[in-house]
């Protein structure tokens, strides 16, 4: 929406018709994203229905993604959030990509408008805002990132945008880590991103560690690296937010590390997606407060 468009002219049709949105991903029953969008829509004065489309509960799983997009369009959805494992798989099914989504090669937000599918990425800006607020002043010389998938691509860009000088990328698929590092180096300069050769050595020399894998989620407990590799000189960040206190963060805190949970990224990526879907600017502080209250059960 153009910045000059009056809020009232955007809000009027929303009050009349509301928004229908959805989240496509695997194992997402515990996602807080629907509640974030519906609560903010209610606070702004219009109805929003947000459906969870869990691939683990659909015969055919991720292979049904093309059909799910068609179904969403036919049912009048205004947009979809996309999560693991479809952030890259969805790209060939779209009509247009935002510049950031194209650069990252990953999409987490699809706007369905006028018969077109437009892909955006709000993971990058969401993590960047959370990192800026949650870990101010941390050393940014050498950082290790675990995970080179769709979310990892976005977080890596956010870290380099935030001034990290050398990002070492590790993934269980070494080829994928190499591809991400090469893509980042092409955009940010030689040496700014490298694939990990020896994880223990990289972590030992690092200022920070970021987990961009699903390991640590309630459905996939544990840590994406051996606990013995952690040391007190690290700051440690997560993108997992359910649970908010992962095994990695607990181990890091026990060593005295500064830590950042995945809640901030979850809220800020949702806030930025809300604008794409509705054309309105959300109250991110209100969304953050609601998110924290829901996790506390309040």
PDB file of C-alpha atoms in Angstrom, residues 42-271:
ATOM      1  CA  UNK A  42      -9.407  -7.165  16.612  1.00  0.00           C
ATOM      2  CA  UNK A  43      -7.483  -4.324  18.268  1.00  0.00           C
ATOM      3  CA  UNK A  44      -7.576  -2.407  14.974  1.00  0.00           C
ATOM      4  CA  UNK A  45     -11.311  -2.977  14.577  1.00  0.00           C
ATOM      5  CA  UNK A  46     -11.781  -5.666  11.941  1.00  0.00           C
ATOM      6  CA  UNK A  47     -12.361  -9.442  11.957  1.00  0.00           C
ATOM      7  CA  UNK A  48      -9.637 -11.892  11.018  1.00  0.00           C
ATOM      8  CA  UNK A  49      -9.896 -15.659  10.667  1.00  0.00           C
ATOM      9  CA  UNK A  50      -6.532 -17.427  10.643  1.00  0.00           C
ATOM     10  CA  UNK A  51      -6.362 -21.117   9.785  1.00  0.00           C
ATOM     11  CA  UNK A  52      -3.587 -23.590  10.575  1.00  0.00           C
ATOM     12  CA  UNK A  53      -2.846 -25.860   7.598  1.00  0.00           C
ATOM     13  CA  UNK A  54      -0.617 -28.536   9.118  1.00  0.00           C
ATOM     14  CA  UNK A  55       1.131 -30.685   6.512  1.00  0.00           C
ATOM     15  CA  UNK A  56       1.622 -33.430   9.088  1.00  0.00           C
ATOM     16  CA  UNK A  57      -2.157 -33.875   9.123  1.00  0.00           C
ATOM     17  CA  UNK A  58      -2.687 -33.816   5.359  1.00  0.00           C
ATOM     18  CA  UNK A  59      -2.176 -36.952   3.250  1.00  0.00           C
ATOM     19  CA  UNK A  60       0.669 -36.194   0.876  1.00  0.00           C
ATOM     20  CA  UNK A  61       2.254 -33.574   3.136  1.00  0.00           C
ATOM     21  CA  UNK A  62       4.408 -30.926   1.462  1.00  0.00           C
ATOM     22  CA  UNK A  63       3.694 -32.425  -1.974  1.00  0.00           C
ATOM     23  CA  UNK A  64       0.203 -30.932  -1.720  1.00  0.00           C
ATOM     24  CA  UNK A  65       1.517 -27.354  -1.559  1.00  0.00           C
ATOM     25  CA  UNK A  66       0.387 -26.448  -5.122  1.00  0.00           C
ATOM     26  CA  UNK A  67      -3.130 -27.665  -4.359  1.00  0.00           C
ATOM     27  CA  UNK A  68      -3.230 -25.805  -1.060  1.00  0.00           C
ATOM     28  CA  UNK A  69      -2.361 -22.509  -2.753  1.00  0.00           C
ATOM     29  CA  UNK A  70      -5.155 -22.988  -5.291  1.00  0.00           C
ATOM     30  CA  UNK A  71      -7.605 -23.888  -2.527  1.00  0.00           C
ATOM     31  CA  UNK A  72      -6.661 -20.781  -0.517  1.00  0.00           C
ATOM     32  CA  UNK A  73      -7.253 -18.575  -3.547  1.00  0.00           C
ATOM     33  CA  UNK A  74     -10.630 -20.159  -4.244  1.00  0.00           C
ATOM     34  CA  UNK A  75     -11.705 -19.722  -0.634  1.00  0.00           C
ATOM     35  CA  UNK A  76     -10.860 -16.038  -0.610  1.00  0.00           C
ATOM     36  CA  UNK A  77      -7.744 -16.051   1.557  1.00  0.00           C
ATOM     37  CA  UNK A  78      -5.932 -12.702   1.591  1.00  0.00           C
ATOM     38  CA  UNK A  79      -2.604 -14.349   2.299  1.00  0.00           C
ATOM     39  CA  UNK A  80      -0.596 -17.183   3.760  1.00  0.00           C
ATOM     40  CA  UNK A  81       2.353 -17.496   6.043  1.00  0.00           C
ATOM     41  CA  UNK A  82       4.757 -20.246   4.980  1.00  0.00           C
ATOM     42  CA  UNK A  83       7.049 -22.131   7.314  1.00  0.00           C
ATOM     43  CA  UNK A  84       9.188 -25.287   7.427  1.00  0.00           C
ATOM     44  CA  UNK A  85       9.584 -27.127   5.076  1.00  0.00           C
ATOM     45  CA  UNK A  86       8.064 -24.953   2.327  1.00  0.00           C
ATOM     46  CA  UNK A  87       9.875 -21.587   2.401  1.00  0.00           C
ATOM     47  CA  UNK A  88      11.906 -22.453  -0.672  1.00  0.00           C
ATOM     48  CA  UNK A  89       9.535 -24.984  -2.205  1.00  0.00           C
ATOM     49  CA  UNK A  90       6.833 -22.319  -2.578  1.00  0.00           C
ATOM     50  CA  UNK A  91       8.890 -19.978  -4.774  1.00  0.00           C
ATOM     51  CA  UNK A  92       8.237 -21.626  -8.177  1.00  0.00           C
ATOM     52  CA  UNK A  93       4.508 -21.439  -7.427  1.00  0.00           C
ATOM     53  CA  UNK A  94       4.471 -17.633  -7.096  1.00  0.00           C
ATOM     54  CA  UNK A  95       3.930 -14.872  -9.664  1.00  0.00           C
ATOM     55  CA  UNK A  96       6.216 -12.287  -8.084  1.00  0.00           C
ATOM     56  CA  UNK A  97       8.861 -11.946  -5.376  1.00  0.00           C
ATOM     57  CA  UNK A  98       9.806  -8.909  -3.344  1.00  0.00           C
ATOM     58  CA  UNK A  99      13.470  -7.907  -3.814  1.00  0.00           C
ATOM     59  CA  UNK A 100      14.354  -9.256  -0.358  1.00  0.00           C
ATOM     60  CA  UNK A 101      12.626 -12.607  -0.923  1.00  0.00           C
ATOM     61  CA  UNK A 102      14.359 -12.944  -4.285  1.00  0.00           C
ATOM     62  CA  UNK A 103      17.776 -12.194  -2.757  1.00  0.00           C
ATOM     63  CA  UNK A 104      17.225 -14.649   0.096  1.00  0.00           C
ATOM     64  CA  UNK A 105      15.677 -17.404  -1.983  1.00  0.00           C
ATOM     65  CA  UNK A 106      13.084 -17.944   0.748  1.00  0.00           C
ATOM     66  CA  UNK A 107       9.495 -16.828   1.317  1.00  0.00           C
ATOM     67  CA  UNK A 108       7.510 -16.837   4.551  1.00  0.00           C
ATOM     68  CA  UNK A 109       4.644 -14.527   3.502  1.00  0.00           C
ATOM     69  CA  UNK A 110       2.454 -14.851   0.413  1.00  0.00           C
ATOM     70  CA  UNK A 111      -0.065 -12.141  -0.434  1.00  0.00           C
ATOM     71  CA  UNK A 112      -2.975 -13.321  -2.587  1.00  0.00           C
ATOM     72  CA  UNK A 113      -4.366 -10.328  -4.432  1.00  0.00           C
ATOM     73  CA  UNK A 114      -6.093  -9.757  -7.784  1.00  0.00           C
ATOM     74  CA  UNK A 115      -5.328 -13.269  -8.961  1.00  0.00           C
ATOM     75  CA  UNK A 116      -1.618 -12.972  -8.220  1.00  0.00           C
ATOM     76  CA  UNK A 117       0.645 -14.583  -5.636  1.00  0.00           C
ATOM     77  CA  UNK A 118       3.300 -12.242  -4.270  1.00  0.00           C
ATOM     78  CA  UNK A 119       6.060 -13.626  -2.048  1.00  0.00           C
ATOM     79  CA  UNK A 120       7.758 -11.669   0.726  1.00  0.00           C
ATOM     80  CA  UNK A 121      10.249 -12.472   3.447  1.00  0.00           C
ATOM     81  CA  UNK A 122       9.706 -10.972   6.898  1.00  0.00           C
ATOM     82  CA  UNK A 123      11.990 -13.423   8.736  1.00  0.00           C
ATOM     83  CA  UNK A 124      15.031 -11.265   7.952  1.00  0.00           C
ATOM     84  CA  UNK A 125      13.569  -8.019   9.260  1.00  0.00           C
ATOM     85  CA  UNK A 126      11.920  -9.885  12.140  1.00  0.00           C
ATOM     86  CA  UNK A 127      15.167 -11.402  13.393  1.00  0.00           C
ATOM     87  CA  UNK A 128      17.034  -8.152  12.771  1.00  0.00           C
ATOM     88  CA  UNK A 129      14.639  -6.196  14.978  1.00  0.00           C
ATOM     89  CA  UNK A 130      14.731  -8.832  17.708  1.00  0.00           C
ATOM     90  CA  UNK A 131      18.547  -8.956  17.619  1.00  0.00           C
ATOM     91  CA  UNK A 132      18.827  -5.156  17.779  1.00  0.00           C
ATOM     92  CA  UNK A 133      16.568  -4.983  20.811  1.00  0.00           C
ATOM     93  CA  UNK A 134      17.620  -8.139  22.615  1.00  0.00           C
ATOM     94  CA  UNK A 135      21.398  -8.230  22.261  1.00  0.00           C
ATOM     95  CA  UNK A 136      22.592  -4.613  22.054  1.00  0.00           C
ATOM     96  CA  UNK A 137      26.329  -4.090  22.099  1.00  0.00           C
ATOM     97  CA  UNK A 138      27.378  -7.725  21.633  1.00  0.00           C
ATOM     98  CA  UNK A 139      30.625  -8.509  19.827  1.00  0.00           C
ATOM     99  CA  UNK A 140      30.056  -9.157  16.136  1.00  0.00           C
ATOM    100  CA  UNK A 141      33.453 -10.266  14.913  1.00  0.00           C
ATOM    101  CA  UNK A 142      32.908 -14.009  14.482  1.00  0.00           C
ATOM    102  CA  UNK A 143      29.513 -15.740  14.618  1.00  0.00           C
ATOM    103  CA  UNK A 144      28.533 -19.355  13.990  1.00  0.00           C
ATOM    104  CA  UNK A 145      25.114 -20.097  12.527  1.00  0.00           C
ATOM    105  CA  UNK A 146      23.574 -23.553  12.750  1.00  0.00           C
ATOM    106  CA  UNK A 147      21.180 -24.232   9.864  1.00  0.00           C
ATOM    107  CA  UNK A 148      21.159 -23.056   6.248  1.00  0.00           C
ATOM    108  CA  UNK A 149      17.525 -23.563   5.276  1.00  0.00           C
ATOM    109  CA  UNK A 150      14.903 -20.923   4.499  1.00  0.00           C
ATOM    110  CA  UNK A 151      14.954 -19.341   7.949  1.00  0.00           C
ATOM    111  CA  UNK A 152      18.745 -19.642   8.070  1.00  0.00           C
ATOM    112  CA  UNK A 153      19.096 -17.691   4.841  1.00  0.00           C
ATOM    113  CA  UNK A 154      17.039 -14.827   6.286  1.00  0.00           C
ATOM    114  CA  UNK A 155      18.814 -14.795   9.642  1.00  0.00           C
ATOM    115  CA  UNK A 156      22.231 -14.887   7.976  1.00  0.00           C
ATOM    116  CA  UNK A 157      21.428 -11.776   5.977  1.00  0.00           C
ATOM    117  CA  UNK A 158      20.121 -10.039   9.088  1.00  0.00           C
ATOM    118  CA  UNK A 159      23.338 -10.870  10.961  1.00  0.00           C
ATOM    119  CA  UNK A 160      25.560  -9.516   8.191  1.00  0.00           C
ATOM    120  CA  UNK A 161      23.346  -6.436   7.881  1.00  0.00           C
ATOM    121  CA  UNK A 162      23.831  -5.972  11.644  1.00  0.00           C
ATOM    122  CA  UNK A 163      27.609  -5.847  11.239  1.00  0.00           C
ATOM    123  CA  UNK A 164      28.791  -9.414  11.809  1.00  0.00           C
ATOM    124  CA  UNK A 165      32.223  -9.545  10.186  1.00  0.00           C
ATOM    125  CA  UNK A 166      32.576 -13.300   9.662  1.00  0.00           C
ATOM    126  CA  UNK A 167      29.623 -15.672   9.645  1.00  0.00           C
ATOM    127  CA  UNK A 168      30.453 -19.392   9.653  1.00  0.00           C
ATOM    128  CA  UNK A 169      27.495 -21.460   8.422  1.00  0.00           C
ATOM    129  CA  UNK A 170      26.994 -25.066   9.501  1.00  0.00           C
ATOM    130  CA  UNK A 171      24.323 -27.475   8.284  1.00  0.00           C
ATOM    131  CA  UNK A 172      23.826 -31.227   8.358  1.00  0.00           C
ATOM    132  CA  UNK A 173      23.821 -30.857   4.574  1.00  0.00           C
ATOM    133  CA  UNK A 174      27.305 -29.468   3.952  1.00  0.00           C
ATOM    134  CA  UNK A 175      26.436 -28.603   0.362  1.00  0.00           C
ATOM    135  CA  UNK A 176      23.565 -26.413   1.468  1.00  0.00           C
ATOM    136  CA  UNK A 177      25.825 -24.590   3.943  1.00  0.00           C
ATOM    137  CA  UNK A 178      28.351 -24.000   1.170  1.00  0.00           C
ATOM    138  CA  UNK A 179      25.710 -22.648  -1.193  1.00  0.00           C
ATOM    139  CA  UNK A 180      24.380 -20.206   1.403  1.00  0.00           C
ATOM    140  CA  UNK A 181      27.874 -19.022   2.339  1.00  0.00           C
ATOM    141  CA  UNK A 182      28.770 -18.487  -1.325  1.00  0.00           C
ATOM    142  CA  UNK A 183      25.562 -16.540  -1.958  1.00  0.00           C
ATOM    143  CA  UNK A 184      26.194 -14.318   1.059  1.00  0.00           C
ATOM    144  CA  UNK A 185      29.844 -13.739   0.140  1.00  0.00           C
ATOM    145  CA  UNK A 186      28.783 -12.693  -3.357  1.00  0.00           C
ATOM    146  CA  UNK A 187      26.499 -10.051  -1.875  1.00  0.00           C
ATOM    147  CA  UNK A 188      28.485  -8.939   1.170  1.00  0.00           C
ATOM    148  CA  UNK A 189      32.096  -9.551   0.132  1.00  0.00           C
ATOM    149  CA  UNK A 190      34.719 -12.291   0.302  1.00  0.00           C
ATOM    150  CA  UNK A 191      35.273 -13.672   3.762  1.00  0.00           C
ATOM    151  CA  UNK A 192      32.053 -12.318   5.267  1.00  0.00           C
ATOM    152  CA  UNK A 193      30.439 -15.773   5.116  1.00  0.00           C
ATOM    153  CA  UNK A 194      32.131 -19.183   5.022  1.00  0.00           C
ATOM    154  CA  UNK A 195      30.988 -22.792   5.403  1.00  0.00           C
ATOM    155  CA  UNK A 196      32.074 -24.491   8.603  1.00  0.00           C
ATOM    156  CA  UNK A 197      34.892 -26.983   8.239  1.00  0.00           C
ATOM    157  CA  UNK A 198      35.395 -27.803  11.934  1.00  0.00           C
ATOM    158  CA  UNK A 199      32.407 -26.893  14.118  1.00  0.00           C
ATOM    159  CA  UNK A 200      34.224 -27.264  17.439  1.00  0.00           C
ATOM    160  CA  UNK A 201      37.033 -24.969  16.309  1.00  0.00           C
ATOM    161  CA  UNK A 202      34.647 -22.353  14.917  1.00  0.00           C
ATOM    162  CA  UNK A 203      32.546 -22.251  18.088  1.00  0.00           C
ATOM    163  CA  UNK A 204      35.653 -22.055  20.271  1.00  0.00           C
ATOM    164  CA  UNK A 205      36.726 -18.874  18.445  1.00  0.00           C
ATOM    165  CA  UNK A 206      33.268 -17.357  18.054  1.00  0.00           C
ATOM    166  CA  UNK A 207      31.698 -14.350  19.720  1.00  0.00           C
ATOM    167  CA  UNK A 208      28.169 -15.575  19.036  1.00  0.00           C
ATOM    168  CA  UNK A 209      26.101 -18.610  18.094  1.00  0.00           C
ATOM    169  CA  UNK A 210      22.684 -18.653  16.408  1.00  0.00           C
ATOM    170  CA  UNK A 211      20.485 -21.736  16.078  1.00  0.00           C
ATOM    171  CA  UNK A 212      18.418 -21.691  12.874  1.00  0.00           C
ATOM    172  CA  UNK A 213      17.565 -25.390  12.908  1.00  0.00           C
ATOM    173  CA  UNK A 214      14.297 -26.867  14.232  1.00  0.00           C
ATOM    174  CA  UNK A 215      16.246 -28.786  16.883  1.00  0.00           C
ATOM    175  CA  UNK A 216      15.037 -27.593  20.269  1.00  0.00           C
ATOM    176  CA  UNK A 217      11.372 -27.436  19.335  1.00  0.00           C
ATOM    177  CA  UNK A 218       8.930 -29.348  21.537  1.00  0.00           C
ATOM    178  CA  UNK A 219       8.536 -31.951  18.776  1.00  0.00           C
ATOM    179  CA  UNK A 220      12.317 -32.163  18.177  1.00  0.00           C
ATOM    180  CA  UNK A 221      13.994 -31.745  21.578  1.00  0.00           C
ATOM    181  CA  UNK A 222      17.714 -31.517  22.135  1.00  0.00           C
ATOM    182  CA  UNK A 223      20.533 -29.360  20.817  1.00  0.00           C
ATOM    183  CA  UNK A 224      21.955 -28.917  17.335  1.00  0.00           C
ATOM    184  CA  UNK A 225      25.531 -29.161  18.649  1.00  0.00           C
ATOM    185  CA  UNK A 226      27.232 -30.989  21.528  1.00  0.00           C
ATOM    186  CA  UNK A 227      26.762 -29.023  24.793  1.00  0.00           C
ATOM    187  CA  UNK A 228      30.490 -29.316  25.524  1.00  0.00           C
ATOM    188  CA  UNK A 229      31.223 -26.929  22.633  1.00  0.00           C
ATOM    189  CA  UNK A 230      29.535 -24.013  24.411  1.00  0.00           C
ATOM    190  CA  UNK A 231      31.653 -21.573  26.406  1.00  0.00           C
ATOM    191  CA  UNK A 232      31.025 -18.500  28.531  1.00  0.00           C
ATOM    192  CA  UNK A 233      32.434 -16.101  25.958  1.00  0.00           C
ATOM    193  CA  UNK A 234      29.507 -16.642  23.615  1.00  0.00           C
ATOM    194  CA  UNK A 235      26.219 -14.868  23.169  1.00  0.00           C
ATOM    195  CA  UNK A 236      23.579 -17.337  21.991  1.00  0.00           C
ATOM    196  CA  UNK A 237      20.403 -16.698  19.979  1.00  0.00           C
ATOM    197  CA  UNK A 238      17.508 -18.982  19.033  1.00  0.00           C
ATOM    198  CA  UNK A 239      14.793 -18.783  16.427  1.00  0.00           C
ATOM    199  CA  UNK A 240      12.802 -21.591  18.091  1.00  0.00           C
ATOM    200  CA  UNK A 241      10.127 -20.157  20.377  1.00  0.00           C
ATOM    201  CA  UNK A 242       8.092 -23.178  21.444  1.00  0.00           C
ATOM    202  CA  UNK A 243       9.380 -23.799  24.008  1.00  0.00           C
ATOM    203  CA  UNK A 244      10.762 -20.334  24.666  1.00  0.00           C
ATOM    204  CA  UNK A 245      13.474 -21.815  26.893  1.00  0.00           C
ATOM    205  CA  UNK A 246      15.210 -24.394  24.701  1.00  0.00           C
ATOM    206  CA  UNK A 247      17.895 -26.782  25.879  1.00  0.00           C
ATOM    207  CA  UNK A 248      20.460 -24.636  24.066  1.00  0.00           C
ATOM    208  CA  UNK A 249      19.441 -21.451  25.853  1.00  0.00           C
ATOM    209  CA  UNK A 250      19.318 -23.196  29.225  1.00  0.00           C
ATOM    210  CA  UNK A 251      22.830 -24.574  28.751  1.00  0.00           C
ATOM    211  CA  UNK A 252      24.123 -21.195  27.577  1.00  0.00           C
ATOM    212  CA  UNK A 253      22.610 -19.338  30.522  1.00  0.00           C
ATOM    213  CA  UNK A 254      24.181 -21.846  32.898  1.00  0.00           C
ATOM    214  CA  UNK A 255      27.558 -20.766  31.492  1.00  0.00           C
ATOM    215  CA  UNK A 256      26.760 -17.074  31.943  1.00  0.00           C
ATOM    216  CA  UNK A 257      26.143 -16.339  28.260  1.00  0.00           C
ATOM    217  CA  UNK A 258      23.904 -13.519  27.102  1.00  0.00           C
ATOM    218  CA  UNK A 259      20.953 -15.103  25.298  1.00  0.00           C
ATOM    219  CA  UNK A 260      18.098 -14.222  22.963  1.00  0.00           C
ATOM    220  CA  UNK A 261      15.017 -16.421  22.660  1.00  0.00           C
ATOM    221  CA  UNK A 262      12.987 -16.847  19.486  1.00  0.00           C
ATOM    222  CA  UNK A 263       9.950 -14.916  20.696  1.00  0.00           C
ATOM    223  CA  UNK A 264      11.019 -11.546  19.347  1.00  0.00           C
ATOM    224  CA  UNK A 265      11.598 -12.873  15.834  1.00  0.00           C
ATOM    225  CA  UNK A 266       8.206 -14.616  15.906  1.00  0.00           C
ATOM    226  CA  UNK A 267       6.437 -11.381  16.833  1.00  0.00           C
ATOM    227  CA  UNK A 268       8.287  -8.968  14.562  1.00  0.00           C
ATOM    228  CA  UNK A 269       8.060 -11.195  11.475  1.00  0.00           C
ATOM    229  CA  UNK A 270       4.319 -11.470  12.149  1.00  0.00           C
ATOM    230  CA  UNK A 271       4.014  -7.705  12.574  1.00  0.00           C
TER     231      UNK A 271
END
